[in-house]
Amino acid sequence: MNDILIFSPHLVLTLGILLCFGLGVVFKWPRGLYAITLCVTILAGTMALLAYPGPPPVNTGLRSMLATGPLSAYFLPLLCALSTVILLLFGPYLKREGHAHEDELYALFLSALLGGLLLAGGRSWLAFFLGLELLSLPLYVLIALRKTDAGGNEASMKYFAMGATASAVLLFGIALIYAGSGTLDIAASLGQPEGAATVLLGLGMVIAGLAFKLSIAPFHLWAPDVYRGAPAPVAALLTSSVKAAAAAGLLRIALAMSPPLVMDPPLWPATVPMLWALAALTMLAANLAALVQTSVKRMLGFSSAAHMGYMLMGILCVREAGPGPVMYYAAALAVMDLGAFGALTLLDSQKDVAVDSLDSLHGLGRARPWAAALLAISLAALAGLPPTAGFTGKLLLFRATLVGGYDWLAFIGIAGAAVSVFYYLRALAALYIEDTQTRYNAERLIVSSGVAVFLVMVALIGLGLLPSPVLHAATLLLHP
């Protein structure tokens, strides 16, 4: 019974996938799939809240697959909550584009969420890799959702080519870790000194594979092209749920390499310079590239990469400052990017304007006040302005970096954040510049979109003003 409860979020999602495909086979024009998918996502999140944290599975074979501690208790409900809000934005978009009754799209969406849960809660390298692949494969299709759109097809091919290469590198790295340690358990394989050279080589390849998923420099160049070519709700999925799940996986690896009570972890000293260099390079390269962009989506793509550099600072200091700053920023960044791309979806929802360049934002602050307000708050949060989640998150990360003794990295991060304020404010100002040449239709928000806008706005401000619950969850992680 305990095992069923632990796996209940995954079982609910699996049944939802089968139900979507089954209805598509029986009824050629199935209706109600959107409501079913939304209910399945909410139910999976509820089961995750009830089952985690909890005792490990009783079955020996299952015990090695999933971790049931506070890290899973934090990220699994978070991923379900993010997916619920994405669905609220995704549904009206599908209806407008004529995809509302295509069963495979809903099944692929649930498959991606199931992969995210496996990746974020995986205790073994097997669950880790299966989760990563199950998360990635549906995205290759969803990015090319608009079949006649050349930009979308090109973005999908780029993501597929890069993703397949990254998966091969990551799988080879896992094989090397297994060869060096003799176990597929993440914590056990990274915590023993035997075969350290082979394990370290494999670990470097695993981090390279993850760096692609997290768009960390120099593996970040796919991000702006894919975000621009993908439909805005799919881009929101890429920047929120996918990155939160990948960040959870990277955090689990970092915690396994640097357990707080171990004085001399064997692999951690060799990993620190690599993380330092990746963080610094990502913050510098992505922020400077975003500075010269005139496309809003490409700018957000580079800025999303830059934020992963900030998160790497927290990963680097997880031993000294704990996982709290990373856990907080993973949630904050997911909500910020979700708000930005969700707002872009709503701004061009009536097809009287194609929102991409900065000039195309002119006049939308008055014509689409709610969607524009969501974009404005999201941009302010990404820039790190108070009292938003971005401000509190950056404050926690910079403080953790200084506590860890990486003063120069903190300086590079602060310089990058200062540069980023310019391009975020440039987009925000463009939103409220009057455009007397174009006549827009009045804004029409349906119920689901209105609920999504409200939830994201509350999260952006609420996380900024009340970070304590998230940090408390991190304390539980260190002292269960």
Short mmCIF file of C-alpha atoms in Angstrom, two decimals:
data_model
loop_
_atom_site.label_atom_id
_atom_site.label_comp_id
_atom_site.label_asym_id
_atom_site.label_seq_id
_atom_site.Cartn_x
_atom_site.Cartn_y
_atom_site.Cartn_z
CA MET A 1 0.00 0.00 0.00
CA ASN A 2 2.87 2.34 0.85
CA ASP A 3 4.50 1.66 -2.52
CA ILE A 4 1.29 2.46 -4.36
CA LEU A 5 0.99 5.78 -2.50
CA ILE A 6 4.58 6.74 -3.33
CA PHE A 7 4.11 5.99 -7.01
CA SER A 8 0.57 7.37 -7.13
CA PRO A 9 1.51 10.66 -8.92
CA HIS A 10 3.29 8.64 -11.61
CA LEU A 11 0.43 6.13 -11.85
CA VAL A 12 -2.15 8.92 -12.17
CA LEU A 13 -0.19 10.51 -15.01
CA THR A 14 0.29 7.13 -16.74
CA LEU A 15 -3.45 6.46 -16.57
CA GLY A 16 -4.07 9.95 -17.93
CA ILE A 17 -1.76 9.29 -20.90
CA LEU A 18 -3.52 6.00 -21.67
CA LEU A 19 -6.92 7.66 -21.31
CA CYS A 20 -6.01 10.43 -23.75
CA PHE A 21 -4.69 7.99 -26.34
CA GLY A 22 -7.62 5.62 -25.75
CA LEU A 23 -10.23 8.32 -26.26
CA GLY A 24 -8.40 9.40 -29.40
CA VAL A 25 -8.64 5.88 -30.83
CA VAL A 26 -12.29 5.26 -29.89
CA PHE A 27 -13.62 8.72 -30.67
CA LYS A 28 -12.04 10.32 -33.71
CA TRP A 29 -13.02 13.79 -32.48
CA PRO A 30 -12.73 13.45 -28.68
CA ARG A 31 -13.97 16.35 -26.63
CA GLY A 32 -13.24 17.03 -23.02
CA LEU A 33 -9.56 16.07 -23.24
CA TYR A 34 -8.51 19.46 -21.97
CA ALA A 35 -10.61 19.08 -18.82
CA ILE A 36 -9.37 15.50 -18.30
CA THR A 37 -5.72 16.58 -18.65
CA LEU A 38 -6.24 19.46 -16.23
CA CYS A 39 -7.89 17.15 -13.65
CA VAL A 40 -5.12 14.54 -14.03
CA THR A 41 -2.42 17.16 -13.48
CA ILE A 42 -4.14 18.56 -10.37
CA LEU A 43 -4.74 15.03 -9.00
CA ALA A 44 -1.09 14.07 -9.55
CA GLY A 45 0.01 17.18 -7.66
CA THR A 46 -2.39 16.42 -4.81
CA MET A 47 -1.08 12.84 -4.54
CA ALA A 48 2.48 14.16 -4.50
CA LEU A 49 1.58 16.45 -1.60
CA LEU A 50 0.04 13.51 0.31
CA ALA A 51 2.77 10.93 -0.40
CA TYR A 52 5.94 13.01 0.03
CA PRO A 53 7.99 13.13 2.19
CA GLY A 54 7.47 9.57 3.31
CA PRO A 55 9.14 6.25 4.02
CA PRO A 56 10.98 4.58 1.11
CA PRO A 57 9.21 1.86 -0.89
CA VAL A 58 8.90 -1.53 0.81
CA ASN A 59 9.68 -3.43 -2.38
CA THR A 60 13.46 -3.78 -2.73
CA GLY A 61 13.42 -3.30 -6.48
CA LEU A 62 11.38 -0.11 -6.29
CA ARG A 63 13.37 1.29 -3.36
CA SER A 64 16.35 2.00 -5.58
CA MET A 65 14.29 4.02 -8.09
CA LEU A 66 12.74 6.98 -6.30
CA ALA A 67 13.85 9.20 -3.43
CA THR A 68 11.00 10.04 -1.06
CA GLY A 69 12.69 12.78 0.98
CA PRO A 70 12.01 16.50 1.23
CA LEU A 71 13.67 17.28 -2.12
CA SER A 72 11.04 15.20 -3.90
CA ALA A 73 8.36 16.64 -1.61
CA TYR A 74 9.33 20.10 -2.83
CA PHE A 75 9.85 19.61 -6.56
CA LEU A 76 7.11 17.11 -7.45
CA PRO A 77 4.16 19.29 -6.37
CA LEU A 78 5.96 22.32 -7.83
CA LEU A 79 6.19 20.67 -11.26
CA CYS A 80 2.51 19.71 -11.15
CA ALA A 81 1.52 23.23 -10.11
CA LEU A 82 3.58 24.77 -12.94
CA SER A 83 2.06 22.35 -15.44
CA THR A 84 -1.44 23.26 -14.24
CA VAL A 85 -0.84 26.95 -14.89
CA ILE A 86 0.72 26.17 -18.29
CA LEU A 87 -2.40 24.18 -19.18
CA LEU A 88 -4.59 27.13 -18.24
CA LEU A 89 -2.64 29.15 -20.81
CA PHE A 90 -2.23 26.27 -23.27
CA GLY A 91 -5.92 25.32 -23.61
CA PRO A 92 -7.21 28.57 -25.14
CA TYR A 93 -4.19 28.64 -27.46
CA LEU A 94 -4.95 25.12 -28.71
CA LYS A 95 -8.58 26.04 -29.26
CA ARG A 96 -7.65 29.15 -31.22
CA GLU A 97 -5.15 27.25 -33.39
CA GLY A 98 -7.56 24.35 -34.01
CA HIS A 99 -5.68 21.74 -31.96
CA ALA A 100 -8.12 21.54 -29.04
CA HIS A 101 -9.28 17.97 -29.73
CA GLU A 102 -5.99 16.34 -30.74
CA ASP A 103 -5.45 13.57 -28.19
CA GLU A 104 -1.72 13.11 -28.84
CA LEU A 105 -0.91 16.64 -27.73
CA TYR A 106 -2.46 16.16 -24.29
CA ALA A 107 -0.84 12.74 -23.94
CA LEU A 108 2.54 14.20 -24.87
CA PHE A 109 2.08 16.99 -22.34
CA LEU A 110 1.37 14.47 -19.57
CA SER A 111 4.33 12.35 -20.73
CA ALA A 112 6.62 15.35 -20.37
CA LEU A 113 5.30 15.96 -16.85
CA LEU A 114 5.81 12.29 -15.95
CA GLY A 115 9.39 12.54 -17.19
CA GLY A 116 9.90 15.64 -15.09
CA LEU A 117 8.71 13.83 -11.94
CA LEU A 118 11.09 10.92 -12.62
CA LEU A 119 14.01 13.27 -13.24
CA ALA A 120 13.36 15.41 -10.15
CA GLY A 121 12.65 12.44 -7.84
CA GLY A 122 15.01 9.84 -9.28
CA ARG A 123 17.33 8.17 -6.81
CA SER A 124 19.15 6.01 -9.34
CA TRP A 125 20.87 6.95 -12.58
CA LEU A 126 18.37 4.70 -14.38
CA ALA A 127 15.38 6.74 -13.20
CA PHE A 128 17.37 9.91 -13.89
CA PHE A 129 18.02 9.01 -17.54
CA LEU A 130 14.54 7.63 -18.17
CA GLY A 131 13.04 10.80 -16.75
CA LEU A 132 15.26 13.01 -18.88
CA GLU A 133 14.35 11.17 -22.08
CA LEU A 134 10.65 10.98 -21.25
CA LEU A 135 10.77 14.71 -20.62
CA SER A 136 12.62 15.51 -23.86
CA LEU A 137 10.94 13.32 -26.49
CA PRO A 138 7.45 14.91 -26.25
CA LEU A 139 9.02 18.36 -26.49
CA TYR A 140 10.51 17.62 -29.91
CA VAL A 141 6.94 17.15 -31.17
CA LEU A 142 5.33 19.97 -29.21
CA ILE A 143 7.85 22.53 -30.51
CA ALA A 144 6.73 21.68 -34.06
CA LEU A 145 3.07 22.00 -33.09
CA ARG A 146 2.38 24.36 -35.99
CA LYS A 147 3.09 21.91 -38.78
CA THR A 148 3.14 24.50 -41.59
CA ASP A 149 5.37 26.91 -39.70
CA ALA A 150 8.94 26.69 -41.04
CA GLY A 151 10.34 28.43 -37.95
CA GLY A 152 8.74 25.89 -35.62
CA ASN A 153 9.98 22.93 -37.66
CA GLU A 154 13.50 24.37 -37.74
CA ALA A 155 13.42 24.93 -33.97
CA SER A 156 12.24 21.37 -33.42
CA MET A 157 15.04 19.94 -35.59
CA LYS A 158 17.65 22.04 -33.79
CA TYR A 159 16.36 20.95 -30.41
CA PHE A 160 16.24 17.32 -31.53
CA ALA A 161 19.78 17.31 -32.95
CA MET A 162 21.29 19.00 -29.91
CA GLY A 163 19.16 16.99 -27.49
CA ALA A 164 20.05 13.64 -29.04
CA THR A 165 23.75 14.49 -28.88
CA ALA A 166 23.45 15.63 -25.26
CA SER A 167 21.55 12.45 -24.32
CA ALA A 168 24.27 10.29 -25.89
CA VAL A 169 26.98 12.15 -23.96
CA LEU A 170 25.00 11.91 -20.73
CA LEU A 171 24.33 8.19 -21.17
CA PHE A 172 28.03 7.51 -21.82
CA GLY A 173 28.81 9.47 -18.66
CA ILE A 174 26.39 7.33 -16.64
CA ALA A 175 28.05 4.21 -18.06
CA LEU A 176 31.45 5.48 -16.92
CA ILE A 177 30.09 6.26 -13.44
CA TYR A 178 28.69 2.74 -13.19
CA ALA A 179 31.98 1.28 -14.42
CA GLY A 180 33.91 3.20 -11.79
CA SER A 181 31.58 2.72 -8.84
CA GLY A 182 29.69 -0.50 -9.53
CA THR A 183 26.33 0.98 -8.54
CA LEU A 184 23.54 2.97 -10.19
CA ASP A 185 22.55 4.71 -6.95
CA ILE A 186 23.37 8.40 -7.41
CA ALA A 187 24.50 9.09 -3.84
CA ALA A 188 26.46 5.84 -3.46
CA SER A 189 28.23 6.18 -6.83
CA LEU A 190 29.41 9.73 -6.12
CA GLY A 191 30.32 9.23 -2.47
CA GLN A 192 33.01 6.56 -2.67
CA PRO A 193 36.67 7.17 -3.57
CA GLU A 194 37.17 3.86 -5.46
CA GLY A 195 37.38 4.41 -9.19
CA ALA A 196 37.24 8.17 -8.63
CA ALA A 197 39.00 9.08 -11.90
CA THR A 198 36.52 7.12 -14.03
CA VAL A 199 33.57 8.40 -12.02
CA LEU A 200 34.84 11.97 -12.34
CA LEU A 201 35.15 11.65 -16.12
CA GLY A 202 31.62 10.26 -16.28
CA LEU A 203 30.36 13.03 -14.02
CA GLY A 204 31.82 15.66 -16.32
CA MET A 205 29.90 14.14 -19.24
CA VAL A 206 26.69 14.01 -17.20
CA ILE A 207 27.04 17.70 -16.31
CA ALA A 208 27.68 18.51 -19.99
CA GLY A 209 24.44 16.73 -20.91
CA LEU A 210 22.53 18.56 -18.20
CA ALA A 211 24.11 21.85 -19.27
CA PHE A 212 22.34 21.48 -22.60
CA LYS A 213 18.96 21.00 -20.92
CA LEU A 214 19.60 24.00 -18.67
CA SER A 215 21.06 26.10 -21.55
CA ILE A 216 24.30 26.71 -19.68
CA ALA A 217 27.13 28.29 -21.73
CA PRO A 218 28.66 27.17 -24.04
CA PHE A 219 25.68 24.84 -24.63
CA HIS A 220 23.10 27.65 -24.62
CA LEU A 221 23.02 28.79 -28.26
CA TRP A 222 20.01 26.64 -29.12
CA ALA A 223 17.80 28.45 -26.59
CA PRO A 224 16.99 31.75 -28.40
CA ASP A 225 16.25 30.04 -31.74
CA VAL A 226 14.06 27.36 -30.16
CA TYR A 227 12.18 29.79 -27.91
CA ARG A 228 11.49 32.04 -30.90
CA GLY A 229 10.33 29.21 -33.16
CA ALA A 230 8.23 27.31 -30.61
CA PRO A 231 4.65 28.32 -29.76
CA ALA A 232 4.71 30.60 -26.71
CA PRO A 233 2.99 28.07 -24.36
CA VAL A 234 5.55 25.41 -25.34
CA ALA A 235 8.33 27.91 -24.73
CA ALA A 236 6.78 28.49 -21.29
CA LEU A 237 6.93 24.74 -20.69
CA LEU A 238 10.59 24.66 -21.76
CA THR A 239 11.61 27.51 -19.49
CA SER A 240 9.59 26.59 -16.42
CA SER A 241 8.82 22.90 -15.80
CA VAL A 242 11.71 21.52 -17.84
CA LYS A 243 14.32 23.74 -16.22
CA ALA A 244 12.89 23.22 -12.72
CA ALA A 245 13.11 19.43 -13.18
CA ALA A 246 16.65 19.61 -14.59
CA ALA A 247 17.70 21.96 -11.76
CA ALA A 248 16.30 19.46 -9.25
CA GLY A 249 18.39 16.70 -10.85
CA LEU A 250 21.54 18.85 -10.77
CA LEU A 251 20.88 19.80 -7.13
CA ARG A 252 20.49 16.13 -6.18
CA ILE A 253 23.86 15.37 -7.81
CA ALA A 254 25.51 18.30 -6.01
CA LEU A 255 24.10 17.17 -2.65
CA ALA A 256 25.30 13.63 -3.29
CA MET A 257 28.83 14.90 -4.03
CA SER A 258 29.01 17.22 -1.03
CA PRO A 259 27.07 15.77 1.91
CA PRO A 260 27.12 18.28 4.81
CA LEU A 261 28.53 15.90 7.44
CA VAL A 262 31.39 14.50 5.34
CA MET A 263 34.66 16.40 5.84
CA ASP A 264 36.45 15.42 2.61
CA PRO A 265 34.09 14.33 -0.17
CA PRO A 266 36.24 12.70 -2.87
CA LEU A 267 34.84 14.35 -6.02
CA TRP A 268 33.70 17.77 -4.83
CA PRO A 269 37.10 19.62 -4.92
CA ALA A 270 37.61 18.59 -8.56
CA THR A 271 34.08 19.67 -9.54
CA VAL A 272 34.19 23.15 -8.00
CA PRO A 273 36.44 24.79 -10.67
CA MET A 274 34.21 23.44 -13.45
CA LEU A 275 31.04 24.82 -11.82
CA TRP A 276 32.76 28.17 -11.16
CA ALA A 277 33.84 28.51 -14.80
CA LEU A 278 30.44 27.47 -16.17
CA ALA A 279 28.61 29.94 -13.90
CA ALA A 280 30.87 32.88 -14.79
CA LEU A 281 30.86 32.12 -18.54
CA THR A 282 27.07 31.71 -18.60
CA MET A 283 26.35 34.97 -16.77
CA LEU A 284 28.73 36.98 -18.98
CA ALA A 285 27.99 35.44 -22.38
CA ALA A 286 24.20 35.22 -22.04
CA ASN A 287 23.72 38.72 -20.59
CA LEU A 288 25.92 40.36 -23.24
CA ALA A 289 24.11 38.46 -26.01
CA ALA A 290 20.69 39.45 -24.64
CA LEU A 291 21.76 43.08 -24.60
CA VAL A 292 21.81 43.38 -28.41
CA GLN A 293 18.61 41.45 -29.18
CA THR A 294 15.63 43.20 -30.78
CA SER A 295 13.39 40.11 -30.64
CA VAL A 296 11.63 39.76 -27.30
CA LYS A 297 11.61 35.95 -27.46
CA ARG A 298 15.32 35.74 -28.31
CA MET A 299 16.07 38.20 -25.52
CA LEU A 300 14.12 36.03 -23.08
CA GLY A 301 15.97 32.97 -24.39
CA PHE A 302 19.38 34.47 -23.62
CA SER A 303 18.14 35.88 -20.30
CA SER A 304 16.85 32.46 -19.30
CA ALA A 305 20.37 31.11 -19.92
CA ALA A 306 21.87 33.92 -17.85
CA HIS A 307 19.62 33.02 -14.92
CA MET A 308 20.97 29.48 -15.02
CA GLY A 309 24.37 31.03 -14.37
CA TYR A 310 22.97 32.61 -11.20
CA MET A 311 21.55 29.24 -10.17
CA LEU A 312 24.93 27.58 -10.72
CA MET A 313 26.34 30.00 -8.13
CA GLY A 314 23.91 28.51 -5.62
CA ILE A 315 24.82 24.95 -6.68
CA LEU A 316 28.48 25.79 -6.14
CA CYS A 317 27.77 26.99 -2.59
CA VAL A 318 25.37 24.22 -1.60
CA ARG A 319 27.88 22.83 0.88
CA GLU A 320 28.31 26.12 2.77
CA ALA A 321 24.88 27.74 2.37
CA GLY A 322 22.63 24.71 1.93
CA PRO A 323 20.18 23.99 -0.89
CA GLY A 324 17.68 26.70 0.16
CA PRO A 325 18.77 29.45 -2.27
CA VAL A 326 18.77 27.03 -5.23
CA MET A 327 15.38 25.58 -4.33
CA TYR A 328 13.93 29.05 -3.94
CA TYR A 329 15.41 30.34 -7.20
CA ALA A 330 14.32 27.26 -9.16
CA ALA A 331 10.71 28.00 -8.19
CA ALA A 332 11.06 31.75 -8.68
CA LEU A 333 12.70 31.45 -12.10
CA ALA A 334 10.10 28.95 -13.28
CA VAL A 335 7.29 31.34 -12.32
CA MET A 336 9.06 34.36 -13.84
CA ASP A 337 9.65 32.69 -17.21
CA LEU A 338 6.16 31.19 -17.14
CA GLY A 339 4.73 34.67 -16.59
CA ALA A 340 6.79 36.23 -19.39
CA PHE A 341 5.96 33.64 -22.05
CA GLY A 342 2.38 33.31 -20.81
CA ALA A 343 1.94 37.06 -21.23
CA LEU A 344 3.31 36.90 -24.78
CA THR A 345 0.72 34.21 -25.53
CA LEU A 346 -2.07 36.45 -24.29
CA LEU A 347 -0.76 39.60 -25.99
CA ASP A 348 -1.06 38.11 -29.49
CA SER A 349 -4.11 36.01 -28.64
CA GLN A 350 -6.39 37.87 -31.07
CA LYS A 351 -3.99 37.74 -33.99
CA ASP A 352 -4.22 41.47 -34.68
CA VAL A 353 -0.54 41.81 -33.80
CA ALA A 354 2.46 39.47 -34.04
CA VAL A 355 4.39 40.02 -30.81
CA ASP A 356 8.09 39.48 -31.34
CA SER A 357 10.13 42.64 -31.88
CA LEU A 358 10.39 45.39 -29.28
CA ASP A 359 8.49 47.73 -31.62
CA SER A 360 5.57 45.30 -31.70
CA LEU A 361 5.05 45.89 -27.96
CA HIS A 362 4.20 49.56 -28.47
CA GLY A 363 0.69 50.42 -27.38
CA LEU A 364 -0.10 47.02 -25.89
CA GLY A 365 0.17 48.34 -22.33
CA ARG A 366 -3.08 50.23 -22.87
CA ALA A 367 -4.76 47.86 -25.35
CA ARG A 368 -4.15 44.64 -23.32
CA PRO A 369 -3.81 45.89 -19.72
CA TRP A 370 -3.91 42.51 -17.90
CA ALA A 371 -1.55 40.65 -20.19
CA ALA A 372 0.74 43.70 -20.30
CA ALA A 373 0.73 43.92 -16.50
CA LEU A 374 1.72 40.26 -16.27
CA LEU A 375 4.60 40.81 -18.72
CA ALA A 376 5.68 43.97 -16.88
CA ILE A 377 5.76 42.25 -13.47
CA SER A 378 7.57 39.25 -14.94
CA LEU A 379 10.20 41.48 -16.56
CA ALA A 380 10.62 43.43 -13.30
CA ALA A 381 11.09 40.13 -11.44
CA LEU A 382 13.61 38.87 -14.01
CA ALA A 383 15.51 42.14 -13.61
CA GLY A 384 15.58 41.58 -9.85
CA LEU A 385 13.53 44.62 -8.85
CA PRO A 386 11.86 44.59 -5.38
CA PRO A 387 9.50 43.36 -4.05
CA THR A 388 9.35 40.50 -6.56
CA ALA A 389 10.55 36.91 -6.35
CA GLY A 390 13.51 37.75 -8.60
CA PHE A 391 14.83 40.32 -6.12
CA THR A 392 14.65 37.95 -3.14
CA GLY A 393 16.06 35.06 -5.17
CA LYS A 394 19.09 37.02 -6.39
CA LEU A 395 19.66 38.35 -2.87
CA LEU A 396 19.74 34.79 -1.50
CA LEU A 397 22.08 33.55 -4.25
CA PHE A 398 24.55 36.43 -3.94
CA ARG A 399 24.57 36.06 -0.16
CA ALA A 400 25.21 32.31 -0.51
CA THR A 401 28.07 33.00 -2.93
CA LEU A 402 29.71 35.38 -0.48
CA VAL A 403 29.18 32.92 2.39
CA GLY A 404 30.87 30.25 0.26
CA GLY A 405 33.88 32.51 -0.22
CA TYR A 406 33.52 33.03 -3.99
CA ASP A 407 33.78 36.83 -3.97
CA TRP A 408 34.89 37.22 -7.59
CA LEU A 409 32.03 35.06 -8.83
CA ALA A 410 29.59 37.17 -6.81
CA PHE A 411 31.08 40.29 -8.41
CA ILE A 412 30.62 38.81 -11.91
CA GLY A 413 27.05 37.89 -11.02
CA ILE A 414 26.23 41.37 -9.74
CA ALA A 415 27.77 42.93 -12.87
CA GLY A 416 25.71 40.62 -15.07
CA ALA A 417 22.54 41.45 -13.14
CA ALA A 418 23.26 45.18 -13.53
CA VAL A 419 23.64 44.75 -17.32
CA SER A 420 20.42 42.76 -17.50
CA VAL A 421 18.40 45.59 -15.93
CA PHE A 422 18.96 47.63 -19.10
CA TYR A 423 17.44 45.15 -21.55
CA TYR A 424 14.55 44.20 -19.27
CA LEU A 425 13.62 47.85 -18.70
CA ARG A 426 13.94 48.53 -22.43
CA ALA A 427 11.27 45.89 -23.12
CA LEU A 428 9.14 47.13 -20.23
CA ALA A 429 9.29 50.72 -21.48
CA ALA A 430 8.37 49.62 -25.03
CA LEU A 431 5.23 48.04 -23.63
CA TYR A 432 3.87 51.37 -22.43
CA ILE A 433 4.97 53.57 -25.35
CA GLU A 434 1.84 54.79 -27.12
CA ASP A 435 1.25 53.62 -30.68
CA THR A 436 -1.24 55.87 -32.43
CA GLN A 437 -0.84 54.11 -35.80
CA THR A 438 -2.38 50.73 -34.90
CA ARG A 439 -5.89 49.96 -33.70
CA TYR A 440 -6.09 46.90 -31.48
CA ASN A 441 -9.11 44.85 -30.56
CA ALA A 442 -10.21 45.07 -26.92
CA GLU A 443 -8.63 42.54 -24.56
CA ARG A 444 -10.73 39.43 -23.91
CA LEU A 445 -9.57 37.14 -21.13
CA ILE A 446 -11.47 33.89 -20.70
CA VAL A 447 -11.79 32.33 -17.23
CA SER A 448 -8.80 29.96 -17.47
CA SER A 449 -6.49 32.70 -18.73
CA GLY A 450 -7.69 35.07 -16.01
CA VAL A 451 -7.04 32.46 -13.33
CA ALA A 452 -3.55 31.81 -14.74
CA VAL A 453 -2.72 35.54 -14.78
CA PHE A 454 -3.92 35.92 -11.19
CA LEU A 455 -1.97 32.88 -9.92
CA VAL A 456 1.30 33.91 -11.58
CA MET A 457 1.03 37.51 -10.34
CA VAL A 458 0.34 36.32 -6.77
CA ALA A 459 3.29 33.92 -6.95
CA LEU A 460 5.67 36.58 -8.28
CA ILE A 461 4.82 39.03 -5.51
CA GLY A 462 4.09 36.46 -2.79
CA LEU A 463 7.40 34.64 -3.19
CA GLY A 464 9.19 37.98 -3.03
CA LEU A 465 7.50 39.10 0.18
CA LEU A 466 7.24 35.71 1.95
CA PRO A 467 10.21 33.46 1.09
CA SER A 468 10.10 31.72 4.50
CA PRO A 469 7.99 28.64 3.54
CA VAL A 470 10.40 27.70 0.76
CA LEU A 471 13.46 28.23 2.93
CA HIS A 472 11.81 26.21 5.69
CA ALA A 473 11.44 23.31 3.26
CA ALA A 474 15.17 23.57 2.55
CA THR A 475 15.91 23.43 6.28
CA LEU A 476 13.93 20.21 6.48
CA LEU A 477 16.09 18.86 3.70
CA LEU A 478 19.25 19.43 5.71
CA HIS A 479 17.77 18.38 9.05
CA PRO A 480 14.93 15.92 8.36
#
